[in-house]
Amino acid sequence: MLKIALPNKGSLSEDAVRLIREAGYNCRRYSRELIVFDNANGVEFVFLRPRDIAIYVSNGILDMGVTGRDLALDSGADVVELMSLGFGRSDFHYAGPEESELDPDRFAGMRIATSYPRLVLEDLERRGVDADIIRLDGAVEISIRLGVADVIADVVQTGRTLKAAGLKVLGQPLLHSEAILAARTRDIGGQKTVHTFLDRIRGIVVAREYVMVEYDIPENMLEMACVVTPGIESPTISPLSKKGWMAVKSMSKKRDVNQIMDSLTKIGAKGIIITDIRTCRI
């Protein structure tokens, strides 16, 4: 049976479970179960602390696991990233008091509070900076006010928490993080259940980036319309019963949908419809 680790709490857990369930797997917990069996698909889901998942996977105890890229790298576990999952996005930054003019290259001799000591140590070594790393398990933004640290290093999503603590980002991000699917190696075996799982998850992740665009266009504007919506290989085109008009269907990037509608409207497209895609195989 395929063994897959999922985060046991927090937004990372909620989004991971939603993704897995959309892919057709039963990983629902009714209480605080640590293990959920999906016998129909031959998968055992194990719920663990996100920070520990990469370690279990690297030791071969579990086949794969969903965790954050930042957590996997900070663990030092020997795992590879099979795919990024498109949620839990954040940046890993240094931060200090709003009035500070500090630069990370000038942190020598300072105290840096963080929950990610390995990431910070590796960055300081690259910079040739010798600083004291203070490991905290959470709420590192308060450590400066309490006199425990001079600067902090932490994940930043919206920046509101930093601002509320009177802090600002210092320098460029050390790391762009998001949820990932990790394994010991890219070649994780020939089990049918493995390939099915990867294909299903990839199908959901890709589908979330695209929409289906459908519209009618005068035949003399068809070539220009196909430039706006080229599709994956090419758009699907069929003639309408109304002479001189064509129906077009094309997958397009979700982030571009408003610009696409504007461009299609300008060249005379009618009946433009945008629909979400639940899953796909490209």
PDB file of C-alpha atoms in Angstrom:
ATOM      1  CA  MET A   1       0.000   0.000   0.000  1.00  0.00           C
ATOM      2  CA  LEU A   2       1.267   3.477  -0.920  1.00  0.00           C
ATOM      3  CA  LYS A   3       2.074   5.572   2.174  1.00  0.00           C
ATOM      4  CA  ILE A   4       1.704   9.349   1.889  1.00  0.00           C
ATOM      5  CA  ALA A   5       2.235  11.964   4.620  1.00  0.00           C
ATOM      6  CA  LEU A   6      -0.071  14.968   4.934  1.00  0.00           C
ATOM      7  CA  PRO A   7       0.227  17.965   7.301  1.00  0.00           C
ATOM      8  CA  ASN A   8      -1.819  17.435  10.443  1.00  0.00           C
ATOM      9  CA  LYS A   9      -2.929  21.027  11.077  1.00  0.00           C
ATOM     10  CA  GLY A  10      -3.085  24.575   9.784  1.00  0.00           C
ATOM     11  CA  SER A  11      -3.857  26.020   6.368  1.00  0.00           C
ATOM     12  CA  LEU A  12      -1.262  23.750   4.768  1.00  0.00           C
ATOM     13  CA  SER A  13      -3.247  20.757   6.014  1.00  0.00           C
ATOM     14  CA  GLU A  14      -6.590  22.123   4.849  1.00  0.00           C
ATOM     15  CA  ASP A  15      -5.337  22.883   1.346  1.00  0.00           C
ATOM     16  CA  ALA A  16      -3.515  19.539   1.070  1.00  0.00           C
ATOM     17  CA  VAL A  17      -6.605  17.562   2.072  1.00  0.00           C
ATOM     18  CA  ARG A  18      -8.732  19.561  -0.369  1.00  0.00           C
ATOM     19  CA  LEU A  19      -6.295  18.784  -3.193  1.00  0.00           C
ATOM     20  CA  ILE A  20      -6.129  15.065  -2.376  1.00  0.00           C
ATOM     21  CA  ARG A  21      -9.906  14.766  -2.129  1.00  0.00           C
ATOM     22  CA  GLU A  22     -10.396  16.568  -5.452  1.00  0.00           C
ATOM     23  CA  ALA A  23      -8.068  13.958  -6.950  1.00  0.00           C
ATOM     24  CA  GLY A  24     -10.516  11.251  -5.890  1.00  0.00           C
ATOM     25  CA  TYR A  25      -8.906   9.965  -2.682  1.00  0.00           C
ATOM     26  CA  ASN A  26     -10.456   9.444   0.735  1.00  0.00           C
ATOM     27  CA  CYS A  27      -8.272  11.227   3.287  1.00  0.00           C
ATOM     28  CA  ARG A  28     -10.989  12.708   5.462  1.00  0.00           C
ATOM     29  CA  ARG A  29     -10.420  12.702   9.215  1.00  0.00           C
ATOM     30  CA  TYR A  30     -13.439  12.672  11.520  1.00  0.00           C
ATOM     31  CA  SER A  31     -11.421  13.567  14.610  1.00  0.00           C
ATOM     32  CA  ARG A  32      -7.657  13.569  15.155  1.00  0.00           C
ATOM     33  CA  GLU A  33      -6.840  10.260  13.507  1.00  0.00           C
ATOM     34  CA  LEU A  34      -3.169   9.922  12.591  1.00  0.00           C
ATOM     35  CA  ILE A  35      -3.818   7.409   9.817  1.00  0.00           C
ATOM     36  CA  VAL A  36      -6.611   7.213   7.244  1.00  0.00           C
ATOM     37  CA  PHE A  37      -6.866   4.210   4.923  1.00  0.00           C
ATOM     38  CA  ASP A  38      -8.188   4.567   1.395  1.00  0.00           C
ATOM     39  CA  ASN A  39      -8.490   0.866   0.619  1.00  0.00           C
ATOM     40  CA  ALA A  40     -10.262   1.446  -2.686  1.00  0.00           C
ATOM     41  CA  ASN A  41      -7.194   3.257  -4.076  1.00  0.00           C
ATOM     42  CA  GLY A  42      -4.522   1.375  -2.133  1.00  0.00           C
ATOM     43  CA  VAL A  43      -3.246   4.430  -0.237  1.00  0.00           C
ATOM     44  CA  GLU A  44      -2.507   5.016   3.451  1.00  0.00           C
ATOM     45  CA  PHE A  45      -2.485   8.679   4.504  1.00  0.00           C
ATOM     46  CA  VAL A  46      -0.433   9.535   7.602  1.00  0.00           C
ATOM     47  CA  PHE A  47      -0.976  12.908   9.301  1.00  0.00           C
ATOM     48  CA  LEU A  48       2.206  14.415  10.761  1.00  0.00           C
ATOM     49  CA  ARG A  49       3.678  17.748  11.811  1.00  0.00           C
ATOM     50  CA  PRO A  50       4.599  19.540   8.562  1.00  0.00           C
ATOM     51  CA  ARG A  51       8.142  20.096   9.859  1.00  0.00           C
ATOM     52  CA  ASP A  52       8.666  16.334  10.373  1.00  0.00           C
ATOM     53  CA  ILE A  53       7.304  15.058   7.058  1.00  0.00           C
ATOM     54  CA  ALA A  54      10.505  15.369   5.008  1.00  0.00           C
ATOM     55  CA  ILE A  55      12.423  13.432   7.670  1.00  0.00           C
ATOM     56  CA  TYR A  56      10.018  10.482   7.594  1.00  0.00           C
ATOM     57  CA  VAL A  57      10.086  10.469   3.789  1.00  0.00           C
ATOM     58  CA  SER A  58      13.890  10.647   3.605  1.00  0.00           C
ATOM     59  CA  ASN A  59      14.187   7.640   5.913  1.00  0.00           C
ATOM     60  CA  GLY A  60      11.983   5.558   3.648  1.00  0.00           C
ATOM     61  CA  ILE A  61       9.243   5.184   6.245  1.00  0.00           C
ATOM     62  CA  LEU A  62       6.794   6.919   3.912  1.00  0.00           C
ATOM     63  CA  ASP A  63       6.774   7.031   0.110  1.00  0.00           C
ATOM     64  CA  MET A  64       5.831  10.675  -0.375  1.00  0.00           C
ATOM     65  CA  GLY A  65       4.698  13.671   1.610  1.00  0.00           C
ATOM     66  CA  VAL A  66       3.145  17.104   1.264  1.00  0.00           C
ATOM     67  CA  THR A  67       5.066  19.809   3.118  1.00  0.00           C
ATOM     68  CA  GLY A  68       6.452  23.303   2.609  1.00  0.00           C
ATOM     69  CA  ARG A  69       9.600  23.833   0.560  1.00  0.00           C
ATOM     70  CA  ASP A  70      11.006  25.940   3.396  1.00  0.00           C
ATOM     71  CA  LEU A  71      10.350  23.183   5.940  1.00  0.00           C
ATOM     72  CA  ALA A  72      11.869  20.483   3.732  1.00  0.00           C
ATOM     73  CA  LEU A  73      15.052  22.481   3.146  1.00  0.00           C
ATOM     74  CA  ASP A  74      15.398  23.518   6.780  1.00  0.00           C
ATOM     75  CA  SER A  75      15.036  19.900   7.942  1.00  0.00           C
ATOM     76  CA  GLY A  76      18.177  18.920   6.040  1.00  0.00           C
ATOM     77  CA  ALA A  77      16.384  15.744   4.949  1.00  0.00           C
ATOM     78  CA  ASP A  78      17.552  14.071   1.761  1.00  0.00           C
ATOM     79  CA  VAL A  79      14.397  14.463  -0.330  1.00  0.00           C
ATOM     80  CA  VAL A  80      13.590  15.734  -3.818  1.00  0.00           C
ATOM     81  CA  GLU A  81      10.731  17.943  -4.909  1.00  0.00           C
ATOM     82  CA  LEU A  82       8.476  15.968  -7.250  1.00  0.00           C
ATOM     83  CA  MET A  83       6.182  18.904  -7.961  1.00  0.00           C
ATOM     84  CA  SER A  84       5.043  22.221  -6.543  1.00  0.00           C
ATOM     85  CA  LEU A  85       1.383  22.263  -5.551  1.00  0.00           C
ATOM     86  CA  GLY A  86       0.395  25.894  -6.005  1.00  0.00           C
ATOM     87  CA  PHE A  87      -0.733  26.764  -2.468  1.00  0.00           C
ATOM     88  CA  GLY A  88       0.917  27.898   0.767  1.00  0.00           C
ATOM     89  CA  ARG A  89       3.037  30.437  -1.103  1.00  0.00           C
ATOM     90  CA  SER A  90       5.320  32.641   0.974  1.00  0.00           C
ATOM     91  CA  ASP A  91       8.749  34.279   0.971  1.00  0.00           C
ATOM     92  CA  PHE A  92      11.459  33.748   3.565  1.00  0.00           C
ATOM     93  CA  HIS A  93      12.879  37.103   4.662  1.00  0.00           C
ATOM     94  CA  TYR A  94      15.036  38.852   7.181  1.00  0.00           C
ATOM     95  CA  ALA A  95      13.193  41.595   9.043  1.00  0.00           C
ATOM     96  CA  GLY A  96      14.090  44.300  11.544  1.00  0.00           C
ATOM     97  CA  PRO A  97      12.761  47.501  13.144  1.00  0.00           C
ATOM     98  CA  GLU A  98      11.043  49.915  10.752  1.00  0.00           C
ATOM     99  CA  GLU A  99      13.656  52.599  11.404  1.00  0.00           C
ATOM    100  CA  SER A 100      16.517  50.189  10.702  1.00  0.00           C
ATOM    101  CA  GLU A 101      18.849  50.673   7.732  1.00  0.00           C
ATOM    102  CA  LEU A 102      20.449  47.257   8.197  1.00  0.00           C
ATOM    103  CA  ASP A 103      21.501  45.098   5.273  1.00  0.00           C
ATOM    104  CA  PRO A 104      21.906  41.306   5.582  1.00  0.00           C
ATOM    105  CA  ASP A 105      25.545  41.609   4.569  1.00  0.00           C
ATOM    106  CA  ARG A 106      26.106  43.668   7.739  1.00  0.00           C
ATOM    107  CA  PHE A 107      24.569  41.277  10.282  1.00  0.00           C
ATOM    108  CA  ALA A 108      27.973  40.318  11.750  1.00  0.00           C
ATOM    109  CA  GLY A 109      27.803  39.946  15.544  1.00  0.00           C
ATOM    110  CA  MET A 110      24.033  40.354  15.653  1.00  0.00           C
ATOM    111  CA  ARG A 111      21.412  38.048  17.125  1.00  0.00           C
ATOM    112  CA  ILE A 112      18.999  36.547  14.584  1.00  0.00           C
ATOM    113  CA  ALA A 113      15.844  34.847  15.875  1.00  0.00           C
ATOM    114  CA  THR A 114      14.237  32.243  13.629  1.00  0.00           C
ATOM    115  CA  SER A 115      12.361  28.964  13.451  1.00  0.00           C
ATOM    116  CA  TYR A 116      14.499  28.000  10.443  1.00  0.00           C
ATOM    117  CA  PRO A 117      18.101  27.884  11.730  1.00  0.00           C
ATOM    118  CA  ARG A 118      19.504  25.769   8.886  1.00  0.00           C
ATOM    119  CA  LEU A 119      18.219  28.127   6.191  1.00  0.00           C
ATOM    120  CA  VAL A 120      19.648  31.128   8.028  1.00  0.00           C
ATOM    121  CA  LEU A 121      23.009  29.461   8.720  1.00  0.00           C
ATOM    122  CA  GLU A 122      23.420  28.483   5.067  1.00  0.00           C
ATOM    123  CA  ASP A 123      22.583  32.011   3.931  1.00  0.00           C
ATOM    124  CA  LEU A 124      24.992  33.608   6.400  1.00  0.00           C
ATOM    125  CA  GLU A 125      27.762  31.240   5.291  1.00  0.00           C
ATOM    126  CA  ARG A 126      27.173  32.244   1.654  1.00  0.00           C
ATOM    127  CA  ARG A 127      27.496  35.893   2.707  1.00  0.00           C
ATOM    128  CA  GLY A 128      30.549  35.256   4.895  1.00  0.00           C
ATOM    129  CA  VAL A 129      28.739  36.730   7.900  1.00  0.00           C
ATOM    130  CA  ASP A 130      29.248  35.469  11.462  1.00  0.00           C
ATOM    131  CA  ALA A 131      26.119  36.053  13.542  1.00  0.00           C
ATOM    132  CA  ASP A 132      24.366  34.363  16.484  1.00  0.00           C
ATOM    133  CA  ILE A 133      21.303  32.300  15.523  1.00  0.00           C
ATOM    134  CA  ILE A 134      18.611  32.019  18.188  1.00  0.00           C
ATOM    135  CA  ARG A 135      16.133  29.227  17.503  1.00  0.00           C
ATOM    136  CA  LEU A 136      12.513  29.899  18.466  1.00  0.00           C
ATOM    137  CA  ASP A 137       9.520  27.681  17.737  1.00  0.00           C
ATOM    138  CA  GLY A 138       7.106  30.478  16.899  1.00  0.00           C
ATOM    139  CA  ALA A 139       6.095  34.140  17.222  1.00  0.00           C
ATOM    140  CA  VAL A 140       9.613  35.240  16.342  1.00  0.00           C
ATOM    141  CA  GLU A 141       8.413  38.749  15.441  1.00  0.00           C
ATOM    142  CA  ILE A 142       8.063  39.637  19.146  1.00  0.00           C
ATOM    143  CA  SER A 143      11.652  38.634  19.952  1.00  0.00           C
ATOM    144  CA  ILE A 144      13.125  42.010  18.963  1.00  0.00           C
ATOM    145  CA  ARG A 145      10.745  43.971  21.181  1.00  0.00           C
ATOM    146  CA  LEU A 146      11.537  41.641  24.080  1.00  0.00           C
ATOM    147  CA  GLY A 147      15.271  42.149  23.595  1.00  0.00           C
ATOM    148  CA  VAL A 148      16.018  38.564  22.608  1.00  0.00           C
ATOM    149  CA  ALA A 149      17.177  39.378  19.062  1.00  0.00           C
ATOM    150  CA  ASP A 150      18.316  42.240  16.838  1.00  0.00           C
ATOM    151  CA  VAL A 151      16.707  40.916  13.646  1.00  0.00           C
ATOM    152  CA  ILE A 152      14.526  37.954  12.702  1.00  0.00           C
ATOM    153  CA  ALA A 153      14.231  35.568   9.773  1.00  0.00           C
ATOM    154  CA  ASP A 154      10.774  34.195   9.022  1.00  0.00           C
ATOM    155  CA  VAL A 155       8.234  33.345   6.340  1.00  0.00           C
ATOM    156  CA  VAL A 156       6.257  36.325   5.074  1.00  0.00           C
ATOM    157  CA  GLN A 157       2.945  36.035   3.232  1.00  0.00           C
ATOM    158  CA  THR A 158       1.069  39.350   3.439  1.00  0.00           C
ATOM    159  CA  GLY A 159       3.483  41.272   5.674  1.00  0.00           C
ATOM    160  CA  ARG A 160       0.678  42.350   8.032  1.00  0.00           C
ATOM    161  CA  THR A 161       2.155  40.488  11.010  1.00  0.00           C
ATOM    162  CA  LEU A 162       5.510  42.207  10.522  1.00  0.00           C
ATOM    163  CA  LYS A 163       3.900  45.624  10.234  1.00  0.00           C
ATOM    164  CA  ALA A 164       1.829  45.058  13.377  1.00  0.00           C
ATOM    165  CA  ALA A 165       5.067  44.260  15.230  1.00  0.00           C
ATOM    166  CA  GLY A 166       6.754  47.420  13.965  1.00  0.00           C
ATOM    167  CA  LEU A 167       9.084  45.524  11.617  1.00  0.00           C
ATOM    168  CA  LYS A 168       9.992  45.700   7.954  1.00  0.00           C
ATOM    169  CA  VAL A 169      11.633  43.352   5.448  1.00  0.00           C
ATOM    170  CA  LEU A 170      15.416  43.686   5.101  1.00  0.00           C
ATOM    171  CA  GLY A 171      16.974  42.765   1.762  1.00  0.00           C
ATOM    172  CA  GLN A 172      15.775  40.300  -0.837  1.00  0.00           C
ATOM    173  CA  PRO A 173      13.969  37.032   0.005  1.00  0.00           C
ATOM    174  CA  LEU A 174      16.192  34.106   0.887  1.00  0.00           C
ATOM    175  CA  LEU A 175      13.666  31.659  -0.539  1.00  0.00           C
ATOM    176  CA  HIS A 176      10.355  31.489  -2.395  1.00  0.00           C
ATOM    177  CA  SER A 177       8.340  28.758  -0.739  1.00  0.00           C
ATOM    178  CA  GLU A 178       5.083  26.890  -1.334  1.00  0.00           C
ATOM    179  CA  ALA A 179       3.606  23.475  -0.692  1.00  0.00           C
ATOM    180  CA  ILE A 180       5.439  20.658  -2.469  1.00  0.00           C
ATOM    181  CA  LEU A 181       5.153  16.916  -2.949  1.00  0.00           C
ATOM    182  CA  ALA A 182       8.435  15.403  -1.744  1.00  0.00           C
ATOM    183  CA  ALA A 183       9.970  11.925  -2.106  1.00  0.00           C
ATOM    184  CA  ARG A 184      13.341  10.253  -1.529  1.00  0.00           C
ATOM    185  CA  THR A 185      14.033  10.120  -5.270  1.00  0.00           C
ATOM    186  CA  ARG A 186      12.343  11.095  -8.513  1.00  0.00           C
ATOM    187  CA  ASP A 187      12.181   7.423  -9.458  1.00  0.00           C
ATOM    188  CA  ILE A 188       9.936   6.249  -6.624  1.00  0.00           C
ATOM    189  CA  GLY A 189       9.006   2.888  -8.077  1.00  0.00           C
ATOM    190  CA  GLY A 190       6.872   1.299 -10.711  1.00  0.00           C
ATOM    191  CA  GLN A 191       3.729   0.735  -8.660  1.00  0.00           C
ATOM    192  CA  LYS A 192       0.603   1.553 -10.601  1.00  0.00           C
ATOM    193  CA  THR A 193      -0.765   3.354  -7.544  1.00  0.00           C
ATOM    194  CA  VAL A 194       2.252   5.704  -7.568  1.00  0.00           C
ATOM    195  CA  HIS A 195       1.834   6.788 -11.180  1.00  0.00           C
ATOM    196  CA  THR A 196      -1.922   7.105 -10.797  1.00  0.00           C
ATOM    197  CA  PHE A 197      -1.514   9.318  -7.749  1.00  0.00           C
ATOM    198  CA  LEU A 198       1.061  11.572  -9.424  1.00  0.00           C
ATOM    199  CA  ASP A 199      -1.024  11.896 -12.599  1.00  0.00           C
ATOM    200  CA  ARG A 200      -4.148  12.765 -10.653  1.00  0.00           C
ATOM    201  CA  ILE A 201      -2.433  15.369  -8.484  1.00  0.00           C
ATOM    202  CA  ARG A 202      -0.655  16.904 -11.466  1.00  0.00           C
ATOM    203  CA  GLY A 203      -3.990  17.060 -13.292  1.00  0.00           C
ATOM    204  CA  ILE A 204      -5.587  19.049 -10.464  1.00  0.00           C
ATOM    205  CA  VAL A 205      -2.609  21.392 -10.044  1.00  0.00           C
ATOM    206  CA  VAL A 206      -2.415  22.163 -13.766  1.00  0.00           C
ATOM    207  CA  ALA A 207      -6.183  22.590 -14.065  1.00  0.00           C
ATOM    208  CA  ARG A 208      -6.135  25.250 -11.357  1.00  0.00           C
ATOM    209  CA  GLU A 209      -3.877  27.380 -13.552  1.00  0.00           C
ATOM    210  CA  TYR A 210      -6.177  27.273 -16.581  1.00  0.00           C
ATOM    211  CA  VAL A 211      -9.708  28.109 -17.644  1.00  0.00           C
ATOM    212  CA  MET A 212     -11.700  27.095 -20.703  1.00  0.00           C
ATOM    213  CA  VAL A 213     -12.493  30.031 -22.992  1.00  0.00           C
ATOM    214  CA  GLU A 214     -15.375  29.629 -25.448  1.00  0.00           C
ATOM    215  CA  TYR A 215     -16.656  32.248 -27.885  1.00  0.00           C
ATOM    216  CA  ASP A 216     -18.042  32.925 -31.346  1.00  0.00           C
ATOM    217  CA  ILE A 217     -15.987  34.944 -33.815  1.00  0.00           C
ATOM    218  CA  PRO A 218     -16.466  36.219 -37.383  1.00  0.00           C
ATOM    219  CA  GLU A 219     -14.545  33.957 -39.737  1.00  0.00           C
ATOM    220  CA  ASN A 220     -12.469  36.848 -41.077  1.00  0.00           C
ATOM    221  CA  MET A 221     -11.195  37.520 -37.533  1.00  0.00           C
ATOM    222  CA  LEU A 222     -10.442  33.875 -36.731  1.00  0.00           C
ATOM    223  CA  GLU A 223      -6.694  34.078 -37.269  1.00  0.00           C
ATOM    224  CA  MET A 224      -6.404  37.061 -34.930  1.00  0.00           C
ATOM    225  CA  ALA A 225      -8.579  35.319 -32.341  1.00  0.00           C
ATOM    226  CA  CYS A 226      -6.304  32.279 -32.388  1.00  0.00           C
ATOM    227  CA  VAL A 227      -3.377  34.529 -31.526  1.00  0.00           C
ATOM    228  CA  VAL A 228      -5.285  35.672 -28.436  1.00  0.00           C
ATOM    229  CA  THR A 229      -6.272  32.103 -27.452  1.00  0.00           C
ATOM    230  CA  PRO A 230      -3.702  29.717 -28.970  1.00  0.00           C
ATOM    231  CA  GLY A 231      -4.619  26.849 -26.603  1.00  0.00           C
ATOM    232  CA  ILE A 232      -2.233  24.090 -25.569  1.00  0.00           C
ATOM    233  CA  GLU A 233      -1.679  22.530 -28.985  1.00  0.00           C
ATOM    234  CA  SER A 234      -4.237  24.622 -30.880  1.00  0.00           C
ATOM    235  CA  PRO A 235      -7.809  25.795 -30.246  1.00  0.00           C
ATOM    236  CA  THR A 236     -10.848  23.713 -31.163  1.00  0.00           C
ATOM    237  CA  ILE A 237     -12.691  25.388 -34.029  1.00  0.00           C
ATOM    238  CA  SER A 238     -16.053  24.503 -35.566  1.00  0.00           C
ATOM    239  CA  PRO A 239     -18.418  26.354 -37.926  1.00  0.00           C
ATOM    240  CA  LEU A 240     -21.693  27.810 -36.658  1.00  0.00           C
ATOM    241  CA  SER A 241     -24.982  27.471 -38.511  1.00  0.00           C
ATOM    242  CA  LYS A 242     -24.791  31.239 -38.991  1.00  0.00           C
ATOM    243  CA  LYS A 243     -22.767  31.774 -42.162  1.00  0.00           C
ATOM    244  CA  GLY A 244     -19.417  33.477 -41.683  1.00  0.00           C
ATOM    245  CA  TRP A 245     -19.132  32.681 -37.974  1.00  0.00           C
ATOM    246  CA  MET A 246     -16.961  30.166 -36.096  1.00  0.00           C
ATOM    247  CA  ALA A 247     -17.073  28.726 -32.580  1.00  0.00           C
ATOM    248  CA  VAL A 248     -13.758  28.545 -30.729  1.00  0.00           C
ATOM    249  CA  LYS A 249     -12.811  26.674 -27.550  1.00  0.00           C
ATOM    250  CA  SER A 250      -9.382  27.006 -25.967  1.00  0.00           C
ATOM    251  CA  MET A 251      -7.549  26.428 -22.668  1.00  0.00           C
ATOM    252  CA  SER A 252      -5.977  29.650 -21.443  1.00  0.00           C
ATOM    253  CA  LYS A 253      -4.042  30.777 -18.380  1.00  0.00           C
ATOM    254  CA  LYS A 254      -6.397  31.840 -15.594  1.00  0.00           C
ATOM    255  CA  ARG A 255      -4.231  34.838 -14.707  1.00  0.00           C
ATOM    256  CA  ASP A 256      -4.733  36.268 -18.231  1.00  0.00           C
ATOM    257  CA  VAL A 257      -8.501  35.821 -18.407  1.00  0.00           C
ATOM    258  CA  ASN A 258      -9.516  39.492 -18.147  1.00  0.00           C
ATOM    259  CA  GLN A 259      -7.013  40.647 -20.766  1.00  0.00           C
ATOM    260  CA  ILE A 260      -8.162  37.809 -23.033  1.00  0.00           C
ATOM    261  CA  MET A 261     -11.804  38.880 -22.734  1.00  0.00           C
ATOM    262  CA  ASP A 262     -10.860  42.492 -23.457  1.00  0.00           C
ATOM    263  CA  SER A 263      -8.890  41.488 -26.567  1.00  0.00           C
ATOM    264  CA  LEU A 264     -11.619  39.163 -27.876  1.00  0.00           C
ATOM    265  CA  THR A 265     -14.271  41.838 -27.395  1.00  0.00           C
ATOM    266  CA  LYS A 266     -12.207  44.343 -29.393  1.00  0.00           C
ATOM    267  CA  ILE A 267     -12.008  42.019 -32.413  1.00  0.00           C
ATOM    268  CA  GLY A 268     -15.733  41.283 -32.426  1.00  0.00           C
ATOM    269  CA  ALA A 269     -16.096  38.046 -30.447  1.00  0.00           C
ATOM    270  CA  LYS A 270     -19.557  37.299 -29.055  1.00  0.00           C
ATOM    271  CA  GLY A 271     -20.880  34.963 -26.391  1.00  0.00           C
ATOM    272  CA  ILE A 272     -17.566  34.790 -24.519  1.00  0.00           C
ATOM    273  CA  ILE A 273     -17.804  32.224 -21.726  1.00  0.00           C
ATOM    274  CA  ILE A 274     -15.122  31.395 -19.165  1.00  0.00           C
ATOM    275  CA  THR A 275     -15.387  28.162 -17.170  1.00  0.00           C
ATOM    276  CA  ASP A 276     -13.137  26.570 -14.560  1.00  0.00           C
ATOM    277  CA  ILE A 277     -11.451  23.238 -15.218  1.00  0.00           C
ATOM    278  CA  ARG A 278     -11.581  20.661 -12.417  1.00  0.00           C
ATOM    279  CA  THR A 279      -8.801  18.441 -13.713  1.00  0.00           C
ATOM    280  CA  CYS A 280      -6.932  17.749 -16.943  1.00  0.00           C
ATOM    281  CA  ARG A 281      -4.120  15.767 -18.525  1.00  0.00           C
ATOM    282  CA  ILE A 282      -1.880  17.742 -20.848  1.00  0.00           C
TER     283      ILE A 282
END
